GROMACS .gro file of C-alpha atoms in nm:
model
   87
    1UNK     CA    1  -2.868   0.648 -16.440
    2UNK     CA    2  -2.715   0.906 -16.208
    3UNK     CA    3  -2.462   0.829 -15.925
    4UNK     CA    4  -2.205   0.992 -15.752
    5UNK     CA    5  -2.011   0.734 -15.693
    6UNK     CA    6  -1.750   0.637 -15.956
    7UNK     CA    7  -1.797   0.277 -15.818
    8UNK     CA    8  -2.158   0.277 -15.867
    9UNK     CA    9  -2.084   0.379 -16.223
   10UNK     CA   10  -1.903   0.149 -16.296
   11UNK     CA   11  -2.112  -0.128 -16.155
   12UNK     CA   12  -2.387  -0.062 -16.355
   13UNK     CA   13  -2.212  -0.038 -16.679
   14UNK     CA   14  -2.076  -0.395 -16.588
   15UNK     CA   15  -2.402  -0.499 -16.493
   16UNK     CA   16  -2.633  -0.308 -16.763
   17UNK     CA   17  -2.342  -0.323 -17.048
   18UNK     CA   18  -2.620  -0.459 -17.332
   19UNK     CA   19  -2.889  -0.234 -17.206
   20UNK     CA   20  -2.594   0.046 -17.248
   21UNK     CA   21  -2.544  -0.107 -17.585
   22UNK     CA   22  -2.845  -0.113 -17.708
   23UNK     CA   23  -2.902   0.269 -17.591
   24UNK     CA   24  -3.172   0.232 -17.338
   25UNK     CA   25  -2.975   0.291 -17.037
   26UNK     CA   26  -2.727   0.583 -16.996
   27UNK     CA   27  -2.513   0.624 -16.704
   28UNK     CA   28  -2.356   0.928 -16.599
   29UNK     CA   29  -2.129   1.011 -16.290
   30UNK     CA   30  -2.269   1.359 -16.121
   31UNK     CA   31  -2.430   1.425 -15.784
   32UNK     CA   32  -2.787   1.511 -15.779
   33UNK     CA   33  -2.704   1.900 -15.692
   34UNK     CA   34  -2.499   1.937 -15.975
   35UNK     CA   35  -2.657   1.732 -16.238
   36UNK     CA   36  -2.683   1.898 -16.559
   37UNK     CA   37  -2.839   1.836 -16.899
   38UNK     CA   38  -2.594   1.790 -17.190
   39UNK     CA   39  -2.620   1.976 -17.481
   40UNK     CA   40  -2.910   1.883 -17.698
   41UNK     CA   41  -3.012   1.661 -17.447
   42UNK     CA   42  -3.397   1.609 -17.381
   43UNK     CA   43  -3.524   1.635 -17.062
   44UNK     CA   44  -3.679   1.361 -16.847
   45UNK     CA   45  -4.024   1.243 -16.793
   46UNK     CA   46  -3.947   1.071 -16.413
   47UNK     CA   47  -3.734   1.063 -16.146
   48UNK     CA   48  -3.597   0.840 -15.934
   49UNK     CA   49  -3.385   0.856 -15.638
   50UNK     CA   50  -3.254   0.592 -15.446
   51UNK     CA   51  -3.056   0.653 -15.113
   52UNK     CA   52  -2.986   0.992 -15.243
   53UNK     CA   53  -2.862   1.192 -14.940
   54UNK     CA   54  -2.954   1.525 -15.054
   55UNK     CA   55  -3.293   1.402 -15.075
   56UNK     CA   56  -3.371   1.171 -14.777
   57UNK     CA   57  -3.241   1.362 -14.487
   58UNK     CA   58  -2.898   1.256 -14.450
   59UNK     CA   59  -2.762   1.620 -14.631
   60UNK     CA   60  -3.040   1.853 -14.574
   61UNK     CA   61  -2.802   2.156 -14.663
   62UNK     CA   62  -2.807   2.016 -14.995
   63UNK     CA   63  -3.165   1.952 -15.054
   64UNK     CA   64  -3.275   2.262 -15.226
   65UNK     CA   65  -2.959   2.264 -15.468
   66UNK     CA   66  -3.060   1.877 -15.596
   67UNK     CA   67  -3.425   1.975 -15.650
   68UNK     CA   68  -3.368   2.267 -15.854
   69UNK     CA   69  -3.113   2.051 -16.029
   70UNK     CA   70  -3.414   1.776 -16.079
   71UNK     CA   71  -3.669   2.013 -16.177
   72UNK     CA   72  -3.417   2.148 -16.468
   73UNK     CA   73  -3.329   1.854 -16.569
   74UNK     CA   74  -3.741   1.711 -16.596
   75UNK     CA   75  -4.022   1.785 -16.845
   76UNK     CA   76  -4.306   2.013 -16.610
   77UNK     CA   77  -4.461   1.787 -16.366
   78UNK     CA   78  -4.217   1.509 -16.415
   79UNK     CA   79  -4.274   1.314 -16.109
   80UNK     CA   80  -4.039   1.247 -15.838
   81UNK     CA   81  -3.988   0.929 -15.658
   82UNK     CA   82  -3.739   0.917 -15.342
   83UNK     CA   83  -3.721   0.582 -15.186
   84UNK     CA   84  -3.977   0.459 -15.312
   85UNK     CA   85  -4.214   0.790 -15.247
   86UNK     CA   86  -4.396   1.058 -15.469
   87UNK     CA   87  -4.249   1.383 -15.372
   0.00000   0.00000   0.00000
């Protein structure tokens, strides 16, 4: 799990701390424009965005930045969800 909110964050390692445990959930604080892979780390097979502003409207300026950050950090074809939609 991605948010940019430190808040956020640390809501859902209160709420998901046994999923985080057991390794099945990871939660990292980034925006969606300058997400990044870790070293070593695989990329995803979905995507899913959630009242992401970058990607429903609110931000358009930064639209372009968070895809390219998506698609780089996604297997080819990974598919995108935003609110619920297939991009």
């Amino acid at each position: 799990m991605v948010d940019r909110s430190q808040r956020g964050v640390a809501a859902t390692r209160t709420a998901c701390a046994t999923e985080i445990a057991a390794g099945v959930l990871g939660v990292r604080h980034a925006s969606a424009e300058s997400f990044r892979l870790e070293p070593g780390e695989d990329p995803y097979d979905l995507a899913l965005a959630n009242r992401v502003g970058a990607l429903d409207g609110r931000h358009p300026a930064l639209a372009d930045a968070a895809l390219a950050a998506l698609r780089a950090a996604t297997t080819p074809g990974a598919p995108l969800y935003v609110d619920g939609r297939r991009l």
